[in-house]
Amino acid sequence: MQNNVRPESMERITTKALADAFIAEQVEAVRKQVGDKKVLLALSGGVDSSVVAALLIKAIGKQLVCVHVNHGLMRKGESEQVIEVFGKELDANLIYIDATDRFLDLLKDVAEPERKRKIIGGEFIKVFDEEAAKLEGIKFLAQGTIYPDILESDGVKAHHNVGGLPDDMAMELVEPVKLLFKDEVRVVGEALGLPHAMVYRQPFPGPGLGVRCLGAITRDRLNALREADAILREEFDNCGLAEKVWQYFIAVPDFKSVGVRDNKRYEGWPAIIRAVNTTDAMSATIEEIPYAVLHKITDRITHEVEGINRVLLDLTPKPIGTIEWE
Ligand code: XMP
């Protein structure tokens, strides 16, 4: 196996030709490592696990077993995209688990952000473990570890990752992109034929919409958040901001204000827009969204999303505001 240090001589993968050469090399290496054994992968639909899945499908086809756990906190259309791309187009061995009820039942009445994160992370491991136990002959665990994960493994972000799996799984690791930086993983993903939107998608926290449905999560408010977020993403796509802004999303707090709709009092939650730019997520600046775009988004969210009656814009840089609200 490779060790964990990127050699100085390793060229940065910036072109399709370099990506193709990397892919060919890794396909060989993976085949040599796993032989005819099976490999398990937790496929979240994020950039890193998706690229690893596509690479391993190319190398070992159905020997790869992908497990996609839908924790009910995905953005609109995300699990569907995983099923479409991996289950249908790439014909992967994909196990889809809709664990929405398990997660939302456990999260009921839990308002404290770190407890929410722990519940989501802990339950994710449980669901994944249960699935792994049902499968026979799995000898390897694939992971979308990338080079910054190795460089930062001193703990700053360690608590973040919901996909962190227990060490006692007694499986040998397969980590084909562990010496790559994010931009290189993306070039490799495109060379593997993954959709542009999947490979260039914005970062999304492991606990998903769970940390954006502020306070104790309820299904109706989570649903409103998911719909409002989908509108924001659609409008950012339409005006070109999606390509430019590092991370953008909606947060919905757990209080209502008075409004009026169809001449009647209409109480609803506010949707808060957050759109930030950063290079390392340690500090962030605010994207200046044109007013016309803000008006359009406000109009659509307040008319199309049940339960939302105001749209607010978060102008706070990091520091002092973190990127997420919880
Ligand atoms: P903050 O809110 O700390 O976020 O400024 C910095 C970046 O980290 C992401 N983030 C998370 N990612 N699990 C993750 O995988 C988490 O619990 C988590 N919390 C924040 C956040 O989306 C931003 O990109």
mmCIF file of C-alpha atoms and ligand atoms in Angstrom:
data_model
loop_
_atom_site.group_PDB
_atom_site.id
_atom_site.type_symbol
_atom_site.label_atom_id
_atom_site.label_comp_id
_atom_site.label_asym_id
_atom_site.label_seq_id
_atom_site.Cartn_x
_atom_site.Cartn_y
_atom_site.Cartn_z
ATOM 1 C CA MET A 1 0.000 0.000 0.000
ATOM 2 C CA GLN A 2 1.015 3.580 -0.519
ATOM 3 C CA ASN A 3 2.172 5.431 2.524
ATOM 4 C CA ASN A 4 0.590 8.623 3.695
ATOM 5 C CA VAL A 5 3.043 11.194 2.432
ATOM 6 C CA ARG A 6 2.653 12.798 -0.952
ATOM 7 C CA PRO A 7 6.008 12.662 -2.736
ATOM 8 C CA GLU A 8 7.431 16.038 -3.748
ATOM 9 C CA SER A 9 7.785 14.723 -7.278
ATOM 10 C CA MET A 10 4.068 13.988 -7.622
ATOM 11 C CA GLU A 11 2.654 16.260 -10.305
ATOM 12 C CA ARG A 12 -0.552 18.141 -9.528
ATOM 13 C CA ILE A 13 -3.401 16.596 -11.536
ATOM 14 C CA THR A 14 -4.869 19.438 -13.555
ATOM 15 C CA THR A 15 -5.746 17.931 -16.938
ATOM 16 C CA LYS A 16 -7.784 15.074 -18.325
ATOM 17 C CA ALA A 17 -4.590 13.371 -19.546
ATOM 18 C CA LEU A 18 -3.025 13.450 -16.087
ATOM 19 C CA ALA A 19 -6.288 12.265 -14.547
ATOM 20 C CA ASP A 20 -6.495 9.365 -17.007
ATOM 21 C CA ALA A 21 -2.955 8.317 -16.127
ATOM 22 C CA PHE A 22 -3.800 8.470 -12.400
ATOM 23 C CA ILE A 23 -6.950 6.442 -12.958
ATOM 24 C CA ALA A 24 -5.086 3.743 -14.910
ATOM 25 C CA GLU A 25 -2.454 3.512 -12.183
ATOM 26 C CA GLN A 26 -5.040 3.268 -9.393
ATOM 27 C CA VAL A 27 -7.163 0.722 -11.237
ATOM 28 C CA GLU A 28 -4.080 -1.512 -11.379
ATOM 29 C CA ALA A 29 -3.201 -0.899 -7.731
ATOM 30 C CA VAL A 30 -6.741 -1.583 -6.485
ATOM 31 C CA ARG A 31 -7.022 -4.793 -8.500
ATOM 32 C CA LYS A 32 -3.703 -5.928 -7.067
ATOM 33 C CA GLN A 33 -4.740 -5.033 -3.518
ATOM 34 C CA VAL A 34 -8.186 -6.625 -3.422
ATOM 35 C CA GLY A 35 -7.884 -9.549 -5.848
ATOM 36 C CA ASP A 36 -11.281 -11.219 -6.126
ATOM 37 C CA LYS A 37 -12.521 -10.062 -2.708
ATOM 38 C CA LYS A 38 -15.389 -7.687 -1.983
ATOM 39 C CA VAL A 39 -15.045 -4.042 -0.952
ATOM 40 C CA LEU A 40 -17.569 -2.013 1.033
ATOM 41 C CA LEU A 41 -18.048 1.761 0.634
ATOM 42 C CA ALA A 42 -20.282 4.237 2.458
ATOM 43 C CA LEU A 43 -21.442 6.373 -0.458
ATOM 44 C CA SER A 44 -22.786 9.715 0.736
ATOM 45 C CA GLY A 45 -23.011 11.312 -2.692
ATOM 46 C CA GLY A 46 -20.356 13.860 -1.726
ATOM 47 C CA VAL A 47 -17.428 14.508 -4.057
ATOM 48 C CA ASP A 48 -14.869 12.241 -2.412
ATOM 49 C CA SER A 49 -16.939 9.119 -1.864
ATOM 50 C CA SER A 50 -18.518 9.487 -5.308
ATOM 51 C CA VAL A 51 -15.144 9.671 -7.042
ATOM 52 C CA VAL A 52 -13.869 6.673 -5.083
ATOM 53 C CA ALA A 53 -17.015 4.745 -6.017
ATOM 54 C CA ALA A 54 -16.621 5.547 -9.726
ATOM 55 C CA LEU A 55 -12.944 4.613 -9.629
ATOM 56 C CA LEU A 56 -13.604 1.307 -7.873
ATOM 57 C CA ILE A 57 -16.489 0.447 -10.185
ATOM 58 C CA LYS A 58 -14.046 0.873 -13.051
ATOM 59 C CA ALA A 59 -11.471 -1.299 -11.298
ATOM 60 C CA ILE A 60 -13.541 -4.098 -9.786
ATOM 61 C CA GLY A 61 -17.164 -3.638 -10.919
ATOM 62 C CA LYS A 62 -19.618 -5.585 -8.796
ATOM 63 C CA GLN A 63 -17.011 -6.576 -6.224
ATOM 64 C CA LEU A 64 -17.678 -3.108 -4.842
ATOM 65 C CA VAL A 65 -20.718 -2.876 -2.585
ATOM 66 C CA CYS A 66 -21.875 0.721 -2.089
ATOM 67 C CA VAL A 67 -24.153 1.533 0.815
ATOM 68 C CA HIS A 68 -26.038 4.810 0.680
ATOM 69 C CA VAL A 69 -27.684 5.739 3.960
ATOM 70 C CA ASN A 70 -30.344 8.411 3.613
ATOM 71 C CA HIS A 71 -30.542 9.946 7.086
ATOM 72 C CA GLY A 72 -33.499 12.073 6.093
ATOM 73 C CA LEU A 73 -31.341 15.198 6.287
ATOM 74 C CA MET A 74 -30.169 15.227 2.681
ATOM 75 C CA ARG A 75 -30.868 18.137 0.388
ATOM 76 C CA LYS A 76 -33.635 17.857 -2.156
ATOM 77 C CA GLY A 77 -32.826 15.330 -4.864
ATOM 78 C CA GLU A 78 -29.529 14.119 -3.434
ATOM 79 C CA SER A 79 -30.341 10.506 -2.644
ATOM 80 C CA GLU A 80 -32.233 10.303 -5.916
ATOM 81 C CA GLN A 81 -29.097 11.436 -7.740
ATOM 82 C CA VAL A 82 -26.987 8.756 -6.037
ATOM 83 C CA ILE A 83 -29.491 6.103 -7.107
ATOM 84 C CA GLU A 84 -29.684 7.483 -10.651
ATOM 85 C CA VAL A 85 -25.938 7.863 -11.232
ATOM 86 C CA PHE A 86 -24.588 4.853 -9.357
ATOM 87 C CA GLY A 87 -27.521 2.453 -9.302
ATOM 88 C CA LYS A 88 -28.696 3.042 -12.858
ATOM 89 C CA GLU A 89 -26.050 4.697 -15.039
ATOM 90 C CA LEU A 90 -22.977 3.002 -13.572
ATOM 91 C CA ASP A 91 -24.878 -0.184 -12.705
ATOM 92 C CA ALA A 92 -23.183 -0.384 -9.306
ATOM 93 C CA ASN A 93 -23.897 -2.892 -6.606
ATOM 94 C CA LEU A 94 -25.793 -0.304 -4.539
ATOM 95 C CA ILE A 95 -27.687 -0.826 -1.321
ATOM 96 C CA TYR A 96 -30.004 2.082 -0.553
ATOM 97 C CA ILE A 97 -31.256 2.471 2.981
ATOM 98 C CA ASP A 98 -33.912 4.995 3.811
ATOM 99 C CA ALA A 99 -33.306 5.475 7.525
ATOM 100 C CA THR A 100 -35.213 8.770 7.744
ATOM 101 C CA ASP A 101 -37.591 7.620 10.467
ATOM 102 C CA ARG A 102 -34.818 6.198 12.635
ATOM 103 C CA PHE A 103 -32.889 9.459 12.573
ATOM 104 C CA LEU A 104 -35.835 11.823 12.940
ATOM 105 C CA ASP A 105 -37.334 9.791 15.776
ATOM 106 C CA LEU A 106 -34.034 9.906 17.679
ATOM 107 C CA LEU A 107 -33.679 13.634 17.038
ATOM 108 C CA LYS A 108 -37.169 14.473 18.212
ATOM 109 C CA ASP A 109 -37.076 17.237 20.852
ATOM 110 C CA VAL A 110 -33.258 17.405 20.780
ATOM 111 C CA ALA A 111 -32.314 21.081 20.478
ATOM 112 C CA GLU A 112 -28.646 21.144 21.487
ATOM 113 C CA PRO A 113 -26.421 21.305 18.361
ATOM 114 C CA GLU A 114 -23.565 19.094 19.529
ATOM 115 C CA ARG A 115 -26.005 16.446 20.765
ATOM 116 C CA LYS A 116 -27.741 16.536 17.407
ATOM 117 C CA ARG A 117 -24.381 15.980 15.678
ATOM 118 C CA LYS A 118 -23.512 13.093 18.004
ATOM 119 C CA ILE A 119 -26.855 11.398 17.480
ATOM 120 C CA ILE A 120 -26.592 11.712 13.706
ATOM 121 C CA GLY A 121 -22.966 10.487 13.626
ATOM 122 C CA GLY A 122 -23.623 7.623 16.047
ATOM 123 C CA GLU A 123 -26.740 6.431 14.278
ATOM 124 C CA PHE A 124 -25.018 6.599 10.921
ATOM 125 C CA ILE A 125 -22.359 4.192 12.135
ATOM 126 C CA LYS A 126 -25.024 1.902 13.596
ATOM 127 C CA VAL A 127 -27.023 1.715 10.387
ATOM 128 C CA PHE A 128 -23.891 1.158 8.321
ATOM 129 C CA ASP A 129 -22.626 -1.528 10.730
ATOM 130 C CA GLU A 130 -25.936 -3.358 10.592
ATOM 131 C CA GLU A 131 -25.775 -3.447 6.805
ATOM 132 C CA ALA A 132 -22.133 -4.552 6.811
ATOM 133 C CA ALA A 133 -23.020 -7.414 9.180
ATOM 134 C CA LYS A 134 -25.608 -8.704 6.705
ATOM 135 C CA LEU A 135 -23.043 -8.996 3.924
ATOM 136 C CA GLU A 136 -20.712 -11.917 3.530
ATOM 137 C CA GLY A 137 -17.114 -12.033 2.456
ATOM 138 C CA ILE A 138 -16.325 -8.330 2.765
ATOM 139 C CA LYS A 139 -12.611 -7.955 3.342
ATOM 140 C CA PHE A 140 -12.020 -4.343 2.465
ATOM 141 C CA LEU A 141 -13.447 -0.974 3.378
ATOM 142 C CA ALA A 142 -13.051 1.832 0.831
ATOM 143 C CA GLN A 143 -12.925 5.422 2.006
ATOM 144 C CA GLY A 144 -12.855 8.794 0.321
ATOM 145 C CA THR A 145 -9.967 10.028 2.429
ATOM 146 C CA ILE A 146 -8.183 12.906 0.692
ATOM 147 C CA TYR A 147 -4.809 14.491 1.438
ATOM 148 C CA PRO A 148 -6.118 17.395 3.558
ATOM 149 C CA ASP A 149 -7.846 14.806 5.794
ATOM 150 C CA ILE A 150 -4.436 13.265 6.467
ATOM 151 C CA LEU A 151 -2.802 16.659 6.995
ATOM 152 C CA GLU A 152 -5.585 17.741 9.357
ATOM 153 C CA SER A 153 -5.975 14.489 11.219
ATOM 154 C CA ASP A 154 -4.618 16.177 14.323
ATOM 155 C CA GLY A 155 -8.161 16.693 15.386
ATOM 156 C CA VAL A 156 -9.485 20.091 14.386
ATOM 157 C CA LYS A 157 -12.110 18.627 12.136
ATOM 158 C CA ALA A 158 -12.202 15.125 13.533
ATOM 159 C CA HIS A 159 -15.525 15.610 15.273
ATOM 160 C CA HIS A 160 -17.062 16.790 12.058
ATOM 161 C CA ASN A 161 -17.242 13.699 10.014
ATOM 162 C CA VAL A 162 -20.358 11.720 10.164
ATOM 163 C CA GLY A 163 -18.805 9.146 7.854
ATOM 164 C CA GLY A 164 -16.077 8.351 10.403
ATOM 165 C CA LEU A 165 -16.293 4.625 10.864
ATOM 166 C CA PRO A 166 -15.153 2.610 13.872
ATOM 167 C CA ASP A 167 -11.599 1.257 13.865
ATOM 168 C CA ASP A 168 -12.729 -2.181 14.912
ATOM 169 C CA MET A 169 -14.371 -3.021 11.624
ATOM 170 C CA ALA A 170 -11.512 -5.416 10.954
ATOM 171 C CA MET A 171 -11.301 -4.561 7.323
ATOM 172 C CA GLU A 172 -8.323 -3.436 5.346
ATOM 173 C CA LEU A 173 -8.669 0.076 3.923
ATOM 174 C CA VAL A 174 -8.775 0.985 0.257
ATOM 175 C CA GLU A 175 -8.121 4.705 -0.145
ATOM 176 C CA PRO A 176 -7.277 5.440 -3.766
ATOM 177 C CA VAL A 177 -7.476 9.260 -3.585
ATOM 178 C CA LYS A 178 -5.737 9.757 -0.265
ATOM 179 C CA LEU A 179 -2.793 11.637 -1.776
ATOM 180 C CA LEU A 180 -4.961 14.029 -3.779
ATOM 181 C CA PHE A 181 -6.137 17.530 -3.035
ATOM 182 C CA LYS A 182 -9.788 18.374 -3.571
ATOM 183 C CA ASP A 183 -9.260 20.106 -6.927
ATOM 184 C CA GLU A 184 -7.465 16.993 -8.196
ATOM 185 C CA VAL A 185 -10.250 14.702 -6.967
ATOM 186 C CA ARG A 186 -12.634 16.826 -9.031
ATOM 187 C CA VAL A 187 -10.529 16.561 -12.203
ATOM 188 C CA VAL A 188 -10.359 12.780 -11.688
ATOM 189 C CA GLY A 189 -14.127 12.659 -11.121
ATOM 190 C CA GLU A 190 -14.819 14.436 -14.397
ATOM 191 C CA ALA A 191 -12.388 12.148 -16.224
ATOM 192 C CA LEU A 192 -14.354 9.219 -14.808
ATOM 193 C CA GLY A 193 -17.505 10.676 -16.368
ATOM 194 C CA LEU A 194 -19.337 11.749 -13.222
ATOM 195 C CA PRO A 195 -21.833 14.629 -13.669
ATOM 196 C CA HIS A 196 -20.304 18.093 -13.351
ATOM 197 C CA ALA A 197 -22.834 19.068 -10.656
ATOM 198 C CA MET A 198 -21.806 16.118 -8.518
ATOM 199 C CA VAL A 199 -18.089 16.704 -8.885
ATOM 200 C CA TYR A 200 -18.243 20.462 -8.336
ATOM 201 C CA ARG A 201 -20.882 20.532 -5.673
ATOM 202 C CA GLN A 202 -20.431 22.792 -2.681
ATOM 203 C CA PRO A 203 -19.336 21.339 0.655
ATOM 204 C CA PHE A 204 -22.209 19.879 2.651
ATOM 205 C CA PRO A 205 -21.803 18.983 6.326
ATOM 206 C CA GLY A 206 -22.133 15.344 7.337
ATOM 207 C CA PRO A 207 -25.124 16.068 9.615
ATOM 208 C CA GLY A 208 -26.749 17.640 6.578
ATOM 209 C CA LEU A 209 -29.840 19.787 6.971
ATOM 210 C CA GLY A 210 -29.880 18.695 10.621
ATOM 211 C CA VAL A 211 -27.653 21.636 11.578
ATOM 212 C CA ARG A 212 -29.661 24.067 9.438
ATOM 213 C CA CYS A 213 -33.072 23.166 10.834
ATOM 214 C CA LEU A 214 -32.159 25.043 13.982
ATOM 215 C CA GLY A 215 -33.078 23.720 17.401
ATOM 216 C CA ALA A 216 -35.303 20.675 17.732
ATOM 217 C CA ILE A 217 -36.059 19.344 14.240
ATOM 218 C CA THR A 218 -39.643 18.894 13.166
ATOM 219 C CA ARG A 219 -40.632 17.236 9.905
ATOM 220 C CA ASP A 220 -42.685 20.169 8.646
ATOM 221 C CA ARG A 221 -39.912 22.693 9.269
ATOM 222 C CA LEU A 222 -37.286 20.349 7.808
ATOM 223 C CA ASN A 223 -39.406 20.011 4.730
ATOM 224 C CA ALA A 224 -39.789 23.789 4.414
ATOM 225 C CA LEU A 225 -36.016 24.166 4.753
ATOM 226 C CA ARG A 226 -35.371 21.532 2.062
ATOM 227 C CA GLU A 227 -37.745 23.220 -0.393
ATOM 228 C CA ALA A 228 -36.386 26.717 0.304
ATOM 229 C CA ASP A 229 -32.811 25.471 -0.069
ATOM 230 C CA ALA A 230 -33.693 23.875 -3.417
ATOM 231 C CA ILE A 231 -35.059 27.222 -4.646
ATOM 232 C CA LEU A 232 -31.913 29.045 -3.529
ATOM 233 C CA ARG A 233 -29.742 26.509 -5.360
ATOM 234 C CA GLU A 234 -31.879 26.730 -8.482
ATOM 235 C CA GLU A 235 -31.713 30.531 -8.569
ATOM 236 C CA PHE A 236 -27.951 30.513 -7.905
ATOM 237 C CA ASP A 237 -27.610 28.103 -10.835
ATOM 238 C CA ASN A 238 -29.721 30.379 -13.041
ATOM 239 C CA CYS A 239 -27.686 33.536 -12.377
ATOM 240 C CA GLY A 240 -24.217 31.955 -12.379
ATOM 241 C CA LEU A 241 -23.579 32.408 -8.656
ATOM 242 C CA ALA A 242 -23.471 28.654 -8.092
ATOM 243 C CA GLU A 243 -20.137 28.446 -9.918
ATOM 244 C CA LYS A 244 -18.735 31.391 -8.018
ATOM 245 C CA VAL A 245 -19.839 31.075 -4.399
ATOM 246 C CA TRP A 246 -18.083 28.584 -2.136
ATOM 247 C CA GLN A 247 -21.044 27.642 0.040
ATOM 248 C CA TYR A 248 -24.646 28.827 0.108
ATOM 249 C CA PHE A 249 -27.670 27.541 1.900
ATOM 250 C CA ILE A 250 -30.771 28.290 3.915
ATOM 251 C CA ALA A 251 -31.167 27.959 7.676
ATOM 252 C CA VAL A 252 -34.608 27.951 9.295
ATOM 253 C CA PRO A 253 -34.897 28.871 12.997
ATOM 254 C CA ASP A 254 -37.578 27.468 15.250
ATOM 255 C CA PHE A 255 -39.693 30.553 15.765
ATOM 256 C CA LYS A 256 -42.490 32.114 13.811
ATOM 257 C CA SER A 257 -43.477 35.665 13.021
ATOM 258 C CA VAL A 258 -46.731 37.180 11.915
ATOM 259 C CA GLY A 259 -47.420 37.680 8.248
ATOM 260 C CA VAL A 260 -50.347 38.066 5.927
ATOM 261 C CA ARG A 261 -51.424 35.930 2.979
ATOM 262 C CA ASP A 262 -54.704 36.052 1.045
ATOM 263 C CA ASN A 263 -55.885 38.752 3.451
ATOM 264 C CA LYS A 264 -55.463 36.411 6.377
ATOM 265 C CA ARG A 265 -52.982 36.295 9.206
ATOM 266 C CA TYR A 266 -50.228 33.884 8.208
ATOM 267 C CA GLU A 267 -47.658 32.822 10.757
ATOM 268 C CA GLY A 268 -44.499 31.312 9.388
ATOM 269 C CA TRP A 269 -40.794 30.700 9.911
ATOM 270 C CA PRO A 270 -38.132 32.945 8.409
ATOM 271 C CA ALA A 271 -35.697 31.475 5.856
ATOM 272 C CA ILE A 272 -32.185 32.824 6.347
ATOM 273 C CA ILE A 273 -29.890 32.998 3.307
ATOM 274 C CA ARG A 274 -26.186 32.403 3.914
ATOM 275 C CA ALA A 275 -23.711 32.678 1.032
ATOM 276 C CA VAL A 276 -19.993 32.761 1.813
ATOM 277 C CA ASN A 277 -16.602 32.591 0.163
ATOM 278 C CA THR A 278 -13.503 31.107 1.702
ATOM 279 C CA THR A 279 -10.466 29.093 0.812
ATOM 280 C CA ASP A 280 -10.089 26.995 3.943
ATOM 281 C CA ALA A 281 -13.380 27.453 5.863
ATOM 282 C CA MET A 282 -11.426 28.934 8.776
ATOM 283 C CA SER A 283 -12.528 32.432 7.807
ATOM 284 C CA ALA A 284 -15.150 33.511 5.309
ATOM 285 C CA THR A 285 -16.436 36.606 3.566
ATOM 286 C CA ILE A 286 -19.936 37.422 2.385
ATOM 287 C CA GLU A 287 -20.917 37.160 -1.257
ATOM 288 C CA GLU A 288 -22.676 40.283 -2.511
ATOM 289 C CA ILE A 289 -25.819 38.907 -4.075
ATOM 290 C CA PRO A 290 -27.483 41.318 -6.536
ATOM 291 C CA TYR A 291 -30.755 42.724 -5.176
ATOM 292 C CA ALA A 292 -32.707 41.501 -8.209
ATOM 293 C CA VAL A 293 -31.647 37.949 -7.395
ATOM 294 C CA LEU A 294 -32.551 38.410 -3.727
ATOM 295 C CA HIS A 295 -35.994 39.700 -4.668
ATOM 296 C CA LYS A 296 -36.592 36.755 -6.969
ATOM 297 C CA ILE A 297 -35.511 34.240 -4.316
ATOM 298 C CA THR A 298 -37.650 35.955 -1.675
ATOM 299 C CA ASP A 299 -40.648 35.977 -3.964
ATOM 300 C CA ARG A 300 -40.302 32.315 -4.841
ATOM 301 C CA ILE A 301 -39.615 31.050 -1.325
ATOM 302 C CA THR A 302 -42.461 33.000 0.284
ATOM 303 C CA HIS A 303 -44.925 31.919 -2.411
ATOM 304 C CA GLU A 304 -43.819 28.350 -3.038
ATOM 305 C CA VAL A 305 -42.770 27.064 0.357
ATOM 306 C CA GLU A 306 -45.428 26.125 2.851
ATOM 307 C CA GLY A 307 -44.661 27.565 6.279
ATOM 308 C CA ILE A 308 -42.150 30.285 5.325
ATOM 309 C CA ASN A 309 -43.316 33.885 5.435
ATOM 310 C CA ARG A 310 -40.086 35.916 5.461
ATOM 311 C CA VAL A 311 -36.643 35.757 3.873
ATOM 312 C CA LEU A 312 -33.612 37.232 5.641
ATOM 313 C CA LEU A 313 -29.988 37.664 4.559
ATOM 314 C CA ASP A 314 -27.097 36.847 6.876
ATOM 315 C CA LEU A 315 -24.354 39.466 6.365
ATOM 316 C CA THR A 316 -21.987 38.156 9.030
ATOM 317 C CA PRO A 317 -18.446 37.182 8.043
ATOM 318 C CA LYS A 318 -16.481 34.437 9.800
ATOM 319 C CA PRO A 319 -15.251 35.341 12.305
ATOM 320 C CA ILE A 320 -17.482 36.267 14.042
ATOM 321 C CA GLY A 321 -20.240 34.067 12.697
ATOM 322 C CA THR A 322 -19.351 30.470 11.891
ATOM 323 C CA ILE A 323 -20.428 29.342 8.426
ATOM 324 C CA GLU A 324 -23.142 27.055 9.784
ATOM 325 C CA TRP A 325 -25.622 28.386 12.317
ATOM 326 C CA GLU A 326 -25.135 25.449 14.680
HETATM 327 P P1 XMP B 1 -18.242 26.332 10.496
HETATM 328 O O1 XMP B 1 -19.711 26.338 10.755
HETATM 329 O O2 XMP B 1 -17.463 25.653 11.607
HETATM 330 O O3 XMP B 1 -18.051 25.414 9.208
HETATM 331 O O4 XMP B 1 -17.696 27.675 10.159
HETATM 332 C C1 XMP B 1 -16.856 25.268 8.478
HETATM 333 C C2 XMP B 1 -17.129 24.236 7.385
HETATM 334 O O5 XMP B 1 -17.348 22.951 7.967
HETATM 335 C C3 XMP B 1 -18.629 22.469 7.621
HETATM 336 N N1 XMP B 1 -19.204 21.817 8.813
HETATM 337 C C4 XMP B 1 -19.286 20.490 8.975
HETATM 338 N N2 XMP B 1 -18.904 19.487 8.166
HETATM 339 N N3 XMP B 1 -19.706 17.928 9.758
HETATM 340 C C5 XMP B 1 -19.124 18.201 8.562
HETATM 341 O O6 XMP B 1 -18.820 17.254 7.835
HETATM 342 C C6 XMP B 1 -20.116 18.897 10.626
HETATM 343 O O7 XMP B 1 -20.622 18.609 11.706
HETATM 344 C C7 XMP B 1 -19.885 20.252 10.200
HETATM 345 N N4 XMP B 1 -20.128 21.440 10.783
HETATM 346 C C8 XMP B 1 -19.713 22.393 9.910
HETATM 347 C C9 XMP B 1 -19.433 23.689 7.201
HETATM 348 O O8 XMP B 1 -20.488 23.333 6.317
HETATM 349 C C10 XMP B 1 -18.370 24.537 6.564
HETATM 350 O O9 XMP B 1 -18.120 24.127 5.231
#
